[in-house]
Short mmCIF file of C-alpha atoms and ligand atoms in Angstrom, two decimals:
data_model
loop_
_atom_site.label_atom_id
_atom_site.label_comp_id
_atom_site.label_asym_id
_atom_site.label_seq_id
_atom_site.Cartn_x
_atom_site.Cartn_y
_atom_site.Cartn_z
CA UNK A 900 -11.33 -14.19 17.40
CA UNK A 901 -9.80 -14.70 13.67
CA UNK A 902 -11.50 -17.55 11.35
CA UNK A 903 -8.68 -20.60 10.68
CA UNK A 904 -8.79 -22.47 7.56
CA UNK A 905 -6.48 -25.60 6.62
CA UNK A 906 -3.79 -24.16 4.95
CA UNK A 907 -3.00 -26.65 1.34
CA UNK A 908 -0.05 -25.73 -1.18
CA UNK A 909 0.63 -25.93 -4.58
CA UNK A 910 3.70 -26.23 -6.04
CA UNK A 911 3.20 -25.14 -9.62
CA UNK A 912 3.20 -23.56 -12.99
CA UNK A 913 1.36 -20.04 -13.39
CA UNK A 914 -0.85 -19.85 -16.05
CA UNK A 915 -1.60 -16.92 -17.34
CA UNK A 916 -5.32 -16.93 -18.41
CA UNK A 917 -6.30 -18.38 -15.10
CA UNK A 918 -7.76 -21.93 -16.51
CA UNK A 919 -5.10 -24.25 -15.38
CA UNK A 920 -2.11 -24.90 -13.00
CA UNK A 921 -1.52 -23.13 -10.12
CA UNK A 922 -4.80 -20.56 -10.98
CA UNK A 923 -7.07 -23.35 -11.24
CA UNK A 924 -5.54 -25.33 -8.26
CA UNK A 925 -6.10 -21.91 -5.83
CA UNK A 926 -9.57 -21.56 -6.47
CA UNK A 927 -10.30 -24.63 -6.13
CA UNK A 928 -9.08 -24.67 -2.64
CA UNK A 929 -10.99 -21.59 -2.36
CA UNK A 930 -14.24 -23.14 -3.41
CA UNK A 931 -13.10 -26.16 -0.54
CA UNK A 932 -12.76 -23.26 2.19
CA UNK A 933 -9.35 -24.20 2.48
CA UNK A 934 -6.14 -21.76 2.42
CA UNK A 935 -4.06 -21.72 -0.70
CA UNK A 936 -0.22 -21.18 -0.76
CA UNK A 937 1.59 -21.58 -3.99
CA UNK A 938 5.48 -22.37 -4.81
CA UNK A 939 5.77 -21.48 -8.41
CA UNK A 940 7.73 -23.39 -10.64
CA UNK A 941 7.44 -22.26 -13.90
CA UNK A 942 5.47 -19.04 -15.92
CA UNK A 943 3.02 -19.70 -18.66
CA UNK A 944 1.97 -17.43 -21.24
CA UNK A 945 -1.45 -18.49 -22.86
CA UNK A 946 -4.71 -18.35 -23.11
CA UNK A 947 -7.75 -20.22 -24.37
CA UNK A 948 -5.99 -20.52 -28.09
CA UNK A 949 -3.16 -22.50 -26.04
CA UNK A 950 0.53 -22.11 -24.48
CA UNK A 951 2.61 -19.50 -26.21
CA UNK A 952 5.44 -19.08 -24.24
CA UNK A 953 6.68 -20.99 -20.71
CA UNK A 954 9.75 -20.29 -18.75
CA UNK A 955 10.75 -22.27 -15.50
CA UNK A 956 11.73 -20.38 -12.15
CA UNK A 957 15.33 -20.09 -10.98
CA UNK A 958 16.19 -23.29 -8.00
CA UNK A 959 17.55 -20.66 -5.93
CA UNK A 960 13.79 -18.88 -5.88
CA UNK A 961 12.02 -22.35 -5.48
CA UNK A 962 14.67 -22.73 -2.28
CA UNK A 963 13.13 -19.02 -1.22
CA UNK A 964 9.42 -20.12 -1.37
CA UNK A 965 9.56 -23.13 0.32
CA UNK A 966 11.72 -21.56 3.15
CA UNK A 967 9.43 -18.72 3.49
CA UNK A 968 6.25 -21.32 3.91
CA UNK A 969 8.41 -24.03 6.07
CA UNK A 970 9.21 -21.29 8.58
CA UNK A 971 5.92 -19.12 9.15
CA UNK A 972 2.90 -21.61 7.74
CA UNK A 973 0.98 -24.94 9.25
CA UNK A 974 1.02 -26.47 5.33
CA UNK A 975 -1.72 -29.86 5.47
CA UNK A 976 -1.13 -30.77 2.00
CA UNK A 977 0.68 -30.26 -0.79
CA UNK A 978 0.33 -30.96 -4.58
CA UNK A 979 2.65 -30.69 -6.97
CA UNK A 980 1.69 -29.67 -11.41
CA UNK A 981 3.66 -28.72 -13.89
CA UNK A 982 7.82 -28.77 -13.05
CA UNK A 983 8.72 -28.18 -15.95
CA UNK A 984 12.44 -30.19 -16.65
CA UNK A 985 14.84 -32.48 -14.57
CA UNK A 986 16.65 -30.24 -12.50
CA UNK A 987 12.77 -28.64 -10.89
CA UNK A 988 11.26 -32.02 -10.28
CA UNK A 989 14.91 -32.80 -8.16
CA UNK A 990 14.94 -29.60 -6.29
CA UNK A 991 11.01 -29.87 -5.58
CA UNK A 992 11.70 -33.43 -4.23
CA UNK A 993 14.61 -31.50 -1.80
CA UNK A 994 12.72 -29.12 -0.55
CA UNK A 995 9.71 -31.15 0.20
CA UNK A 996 11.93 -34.12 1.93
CA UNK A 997 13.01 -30.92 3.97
CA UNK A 998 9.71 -29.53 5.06
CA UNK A 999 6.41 -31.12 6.83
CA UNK A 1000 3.73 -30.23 4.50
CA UNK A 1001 1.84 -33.59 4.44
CA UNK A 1002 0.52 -35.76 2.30
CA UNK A 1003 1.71 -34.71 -1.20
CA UNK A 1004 -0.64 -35.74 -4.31
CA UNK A 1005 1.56 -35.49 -7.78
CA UNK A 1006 -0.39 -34.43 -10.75
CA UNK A 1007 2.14 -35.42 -12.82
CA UNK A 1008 1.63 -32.88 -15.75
CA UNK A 1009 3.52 -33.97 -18.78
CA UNK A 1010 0.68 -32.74 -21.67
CA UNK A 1011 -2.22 -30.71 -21.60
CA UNK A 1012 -5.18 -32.01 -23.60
CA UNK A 1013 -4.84 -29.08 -26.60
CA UNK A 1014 -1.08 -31.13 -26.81
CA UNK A 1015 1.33 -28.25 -25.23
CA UNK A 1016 4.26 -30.67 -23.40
CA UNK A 1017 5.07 -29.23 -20.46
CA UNK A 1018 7.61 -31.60 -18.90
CA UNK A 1019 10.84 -32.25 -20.89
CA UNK A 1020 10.81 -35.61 -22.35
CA UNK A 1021 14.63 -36.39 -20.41
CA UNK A 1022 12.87 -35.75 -17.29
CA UNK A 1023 10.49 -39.03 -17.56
CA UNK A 1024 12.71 -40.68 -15.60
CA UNK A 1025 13.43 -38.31 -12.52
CA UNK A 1026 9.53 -38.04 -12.23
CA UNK A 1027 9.44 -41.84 -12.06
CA UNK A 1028 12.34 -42.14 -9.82
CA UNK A 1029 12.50 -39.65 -7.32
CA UNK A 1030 9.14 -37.79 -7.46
CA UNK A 1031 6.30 -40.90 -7.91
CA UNK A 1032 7.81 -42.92 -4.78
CA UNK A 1033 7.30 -39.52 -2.06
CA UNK A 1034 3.39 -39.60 -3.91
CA UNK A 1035 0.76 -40.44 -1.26
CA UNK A 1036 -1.71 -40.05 -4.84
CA UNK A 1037 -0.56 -39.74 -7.76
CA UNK A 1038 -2.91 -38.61 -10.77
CA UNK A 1039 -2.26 -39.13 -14.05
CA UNK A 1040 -4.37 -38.39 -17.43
CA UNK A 1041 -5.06 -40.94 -19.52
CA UNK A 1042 -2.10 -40.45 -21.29
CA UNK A 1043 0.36 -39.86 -18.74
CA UNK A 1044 -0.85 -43.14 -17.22
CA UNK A 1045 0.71 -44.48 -20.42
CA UNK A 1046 3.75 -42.16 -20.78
CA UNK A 1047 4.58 -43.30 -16.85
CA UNK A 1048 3.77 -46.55 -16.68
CA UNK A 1049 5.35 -47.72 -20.36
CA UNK A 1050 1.88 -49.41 -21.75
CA UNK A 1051 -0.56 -48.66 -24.28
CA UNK A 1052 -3.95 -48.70 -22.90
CA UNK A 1053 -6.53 -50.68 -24.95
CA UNK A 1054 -8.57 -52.30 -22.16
CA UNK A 1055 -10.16 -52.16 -18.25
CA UNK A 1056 -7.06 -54.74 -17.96
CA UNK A 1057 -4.66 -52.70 -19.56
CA UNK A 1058 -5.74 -49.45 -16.64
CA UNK A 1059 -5.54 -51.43 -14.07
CA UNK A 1060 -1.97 -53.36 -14.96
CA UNK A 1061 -0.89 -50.00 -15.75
CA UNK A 1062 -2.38 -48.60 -11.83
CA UNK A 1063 -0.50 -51.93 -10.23
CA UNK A 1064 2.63 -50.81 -11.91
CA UNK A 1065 2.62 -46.78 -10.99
CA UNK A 1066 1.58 -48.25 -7.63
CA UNK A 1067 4.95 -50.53 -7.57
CA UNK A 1068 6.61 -47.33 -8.69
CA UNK A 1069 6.09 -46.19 -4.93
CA UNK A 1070 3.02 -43.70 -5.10
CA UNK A 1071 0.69 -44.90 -2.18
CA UNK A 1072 -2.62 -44.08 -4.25
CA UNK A 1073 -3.67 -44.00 -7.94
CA UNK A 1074 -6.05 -42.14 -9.41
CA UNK A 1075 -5.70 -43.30 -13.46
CA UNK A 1076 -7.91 -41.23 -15.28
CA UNK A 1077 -10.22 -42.28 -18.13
CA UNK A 1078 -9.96 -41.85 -21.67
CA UNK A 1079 -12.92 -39.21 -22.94
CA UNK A 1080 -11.74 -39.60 -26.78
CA UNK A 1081 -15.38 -41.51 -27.51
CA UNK A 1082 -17.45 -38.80 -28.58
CA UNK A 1083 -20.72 -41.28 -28.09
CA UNK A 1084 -19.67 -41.78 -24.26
CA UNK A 1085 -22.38 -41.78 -21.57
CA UNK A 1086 -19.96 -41.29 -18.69
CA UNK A 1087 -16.07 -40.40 -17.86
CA UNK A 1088 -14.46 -43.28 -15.96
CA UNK A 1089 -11.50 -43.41 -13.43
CA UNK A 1090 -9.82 -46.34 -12.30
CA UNK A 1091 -8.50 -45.59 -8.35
CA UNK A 1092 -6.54 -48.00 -6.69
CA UNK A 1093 -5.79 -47.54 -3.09
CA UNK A 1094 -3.05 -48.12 -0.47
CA UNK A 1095 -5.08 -50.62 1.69
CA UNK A 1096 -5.18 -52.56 -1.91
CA UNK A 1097 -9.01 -51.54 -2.59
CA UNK A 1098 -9.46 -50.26 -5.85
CA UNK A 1099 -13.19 -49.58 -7.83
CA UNK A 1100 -13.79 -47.32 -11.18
CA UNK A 1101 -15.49 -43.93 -10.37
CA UNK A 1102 -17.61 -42.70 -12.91
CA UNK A 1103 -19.63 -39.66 -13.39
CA UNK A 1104 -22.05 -38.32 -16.05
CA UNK A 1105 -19.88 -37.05 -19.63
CA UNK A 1106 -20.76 -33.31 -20.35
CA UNK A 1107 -20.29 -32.22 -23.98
CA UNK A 1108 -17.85 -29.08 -23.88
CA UNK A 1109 -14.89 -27.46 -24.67
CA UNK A 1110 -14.82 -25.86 -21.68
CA UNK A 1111 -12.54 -28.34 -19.60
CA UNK A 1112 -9.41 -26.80 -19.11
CA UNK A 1113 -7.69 -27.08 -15.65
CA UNK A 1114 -10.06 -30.52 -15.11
CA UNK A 1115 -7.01 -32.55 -13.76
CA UNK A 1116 -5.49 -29.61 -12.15
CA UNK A 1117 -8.79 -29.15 -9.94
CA UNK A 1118 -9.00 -32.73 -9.13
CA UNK A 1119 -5.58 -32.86 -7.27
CA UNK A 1120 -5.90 -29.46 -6.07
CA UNK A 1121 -9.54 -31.10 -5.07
CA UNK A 1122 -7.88 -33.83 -3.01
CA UNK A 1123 -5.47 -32.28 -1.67
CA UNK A 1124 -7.37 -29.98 -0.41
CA UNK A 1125 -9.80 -32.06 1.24
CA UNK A 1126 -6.63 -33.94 2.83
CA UNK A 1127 -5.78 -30.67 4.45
CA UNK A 1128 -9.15 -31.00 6.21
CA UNK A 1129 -8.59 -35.03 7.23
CA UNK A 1130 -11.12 -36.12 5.11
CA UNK A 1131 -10.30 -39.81 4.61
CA UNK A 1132 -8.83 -40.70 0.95
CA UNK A 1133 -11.87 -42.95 -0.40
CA UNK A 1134 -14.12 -39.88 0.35
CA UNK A 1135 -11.44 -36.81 -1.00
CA UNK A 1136 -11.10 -38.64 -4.55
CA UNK A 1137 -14.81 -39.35 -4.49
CA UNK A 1138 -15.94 -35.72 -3.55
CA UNK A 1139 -13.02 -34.59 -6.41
CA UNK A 1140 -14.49 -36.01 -8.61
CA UNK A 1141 -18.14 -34.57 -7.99
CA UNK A 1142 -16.40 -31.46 -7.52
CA UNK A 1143 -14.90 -31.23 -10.95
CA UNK A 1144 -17.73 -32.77 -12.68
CA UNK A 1145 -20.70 -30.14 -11.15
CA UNK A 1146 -17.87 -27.53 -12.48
CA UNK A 1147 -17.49 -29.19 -16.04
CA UNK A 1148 -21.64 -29.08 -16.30
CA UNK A 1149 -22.14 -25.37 -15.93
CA UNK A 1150 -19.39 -23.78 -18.92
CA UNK A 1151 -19.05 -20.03 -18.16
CA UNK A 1152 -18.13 -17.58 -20.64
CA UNK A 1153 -14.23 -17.12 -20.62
CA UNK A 1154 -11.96 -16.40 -23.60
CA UNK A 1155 -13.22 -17.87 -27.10
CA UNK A 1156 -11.87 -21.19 -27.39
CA UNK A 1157 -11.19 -23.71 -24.72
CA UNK A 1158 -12.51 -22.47 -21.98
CA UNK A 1159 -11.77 -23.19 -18.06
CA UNK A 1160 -14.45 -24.84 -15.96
CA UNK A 1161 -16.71 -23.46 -13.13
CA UNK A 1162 -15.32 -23.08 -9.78
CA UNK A 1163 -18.05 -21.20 -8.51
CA UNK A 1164 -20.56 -23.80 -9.48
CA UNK A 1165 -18.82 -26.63 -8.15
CA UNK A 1166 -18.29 -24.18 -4.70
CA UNK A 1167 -22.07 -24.35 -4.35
CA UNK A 1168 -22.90 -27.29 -3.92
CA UNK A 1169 -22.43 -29.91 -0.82
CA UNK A 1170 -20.48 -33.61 -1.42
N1 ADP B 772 -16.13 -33.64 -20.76
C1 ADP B 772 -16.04 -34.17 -19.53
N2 ADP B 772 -17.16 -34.55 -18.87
C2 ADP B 772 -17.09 -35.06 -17.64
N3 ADP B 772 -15.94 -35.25 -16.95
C3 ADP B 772 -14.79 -34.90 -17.56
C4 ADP B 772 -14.77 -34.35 -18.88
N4 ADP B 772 -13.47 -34.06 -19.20
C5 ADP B 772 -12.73 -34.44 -18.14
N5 ADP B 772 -13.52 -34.95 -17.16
C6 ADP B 772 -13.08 -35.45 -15.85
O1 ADP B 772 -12.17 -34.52 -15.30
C7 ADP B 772 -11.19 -35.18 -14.51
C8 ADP B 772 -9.81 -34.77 -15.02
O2 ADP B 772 -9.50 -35.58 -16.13
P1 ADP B 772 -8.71 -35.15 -17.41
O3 ADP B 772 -9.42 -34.03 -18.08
O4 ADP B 772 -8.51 -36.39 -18.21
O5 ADP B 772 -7.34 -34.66 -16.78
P2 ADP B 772 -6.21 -33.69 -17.36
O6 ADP B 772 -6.75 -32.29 -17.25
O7 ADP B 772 -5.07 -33.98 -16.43
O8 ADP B 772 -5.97 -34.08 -18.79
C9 ADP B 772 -11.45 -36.69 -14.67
O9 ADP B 772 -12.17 -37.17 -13.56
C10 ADP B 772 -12.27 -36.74 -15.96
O10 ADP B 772 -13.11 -37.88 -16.01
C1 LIG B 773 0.90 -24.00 -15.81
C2 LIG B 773 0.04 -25.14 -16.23
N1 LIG B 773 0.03 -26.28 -15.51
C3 LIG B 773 -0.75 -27.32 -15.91
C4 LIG B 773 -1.54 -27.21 -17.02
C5 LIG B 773 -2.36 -28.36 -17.46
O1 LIG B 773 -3.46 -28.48 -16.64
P1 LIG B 773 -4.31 -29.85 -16.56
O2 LIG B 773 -5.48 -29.58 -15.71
O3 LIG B 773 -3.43 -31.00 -16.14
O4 LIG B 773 -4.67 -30.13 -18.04
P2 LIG B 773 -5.71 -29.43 -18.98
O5 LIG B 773 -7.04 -29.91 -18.46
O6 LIG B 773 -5.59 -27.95 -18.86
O7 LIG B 773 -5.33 -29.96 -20.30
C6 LIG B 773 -1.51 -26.03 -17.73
N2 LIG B 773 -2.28 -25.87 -18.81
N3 LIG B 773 -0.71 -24.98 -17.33
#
């Protein structure tokens, strides 16, 4: 008798020293017990200095991938990170219109935190347009909640205006995370607004580290994995957040700068 797992898929960048995108999304759904398949979208070249070099992935091989996974594999979820430029978020949207991989949570990658851009600034508008409204969550960074939803954030008012307004935009579920720019801060807060029209801040303990790279990456890949299982939303973007936070609190020794969190850590422990 063979073991079966949910099967989850990302649809993302590569990044090459294994901290962030589609790395850091596959063992995270690794450390869930969940089955990762990946459509990649783009190659970066980096490591815990930063990005160095990035190149996006041909349409015509993005076609492939998803045509491959459409016609053998029983996708639950799907997540999309880093696409890169106009033409990749429009043939992403395409493809996933065309298959039935479920639920889809948009991490809508625009900046890492070191300040690498890795969505073209002309394709703001296709990401609001045509890849926010298919986004059952969608989960910005602090400041793609303000690249996205055209506000500067200065207040609990300003997140939540700015949540209402992404929500408008068509994604289903919001998950706006918190600045951590306050080096005196106790705790890291997200603001999560849901489809039922429930929304509550989620906070968790702040951890002093450089070690955070890949922290939104493995909170999608978190909840989207946990959707693969059927875990109900309030409860995947609650356990995604203890998830990511147990694996922020134990730093492991990777590369000499910013370093990527702890999957194994966070794998350890029940939510
Ligand atoms: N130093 C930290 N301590 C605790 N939680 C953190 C820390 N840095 C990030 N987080 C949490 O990690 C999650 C991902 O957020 P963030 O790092 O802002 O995303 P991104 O990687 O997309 O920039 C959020 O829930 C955030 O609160
Ligand atoms: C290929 C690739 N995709 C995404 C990121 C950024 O990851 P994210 O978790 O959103 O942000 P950081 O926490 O790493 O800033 C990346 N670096 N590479």
């Amino acid at each position: 008798m063979l073991n079966s797992y949910p099967q989850a898929l990302t649809i993302a960048g590569s990044d090459s020293d294994g901290s962030a995108g589609m790395q850091a999304d596959l063992h995270t759904f690794f450390a869930r017990n969940v089955y990762g398949a990946s459509v990649i979208t783009a190659c970066v070249a980096g490591n815990s200095y930063g990005i160095h070099a990035s190149v996006p992935m041909p349409t015509d091989f993005i076609d492939q991938e998803f045509a491959d996974l459409a016609d053998d594999y029983h996708i639950r979820a799907a997540k999309t990170g880093m696409l890169a430029d106009s033409e990749l978020i429009e043939d992403v949207v395409k493809n996933y219109q065309a298959a039935d991989f479920g639920p889809l949570v948009v991490d809508p990658v625009i900046m890492t935190k070191h300040g690498n851009q890795l969505l073209e600034e002309s394709a703001f508008n296709t990401l609001r347009t045509k890849l926010i409204p298919l986004a059952t969550v969608l989960t910005p960074n602090f400041y793609e909640v303000q690249k996205i939803a055209e506000m500067t954030i200065n207040s609990d008012a300003d997140m939540i205006a700015a949540a209402q307004k992404m929500q408008a935009m068509g994604a289903k579920n919001v998950v706006a995370k918190g600045s951590h720019a306050d080096t005196n801060q106790q705790a890291v807060r997200d603001y999560v607004l849901l489809e039922s029209g429930e929304s509550f801040w989620l906070s968790e303990p702040y951890h002093e580290t450089d070690r955070v790279n890949g922290t939104g990456d493995s909170l999608s890949a978190c909840i989207t994995a946990e959707l693969a299982k059927g875990t109900p939303m309030k409860t995947a973007i609650a356990i995604a957040k203890q998830f990511v936070n147990t694996a922020i609190g134990s730093p492991i020794e990777v590369g000499h700068k910013f370093g990527p969190i702890n999957h194994w850590a966070a794998q350890q422990r029940e939510y």
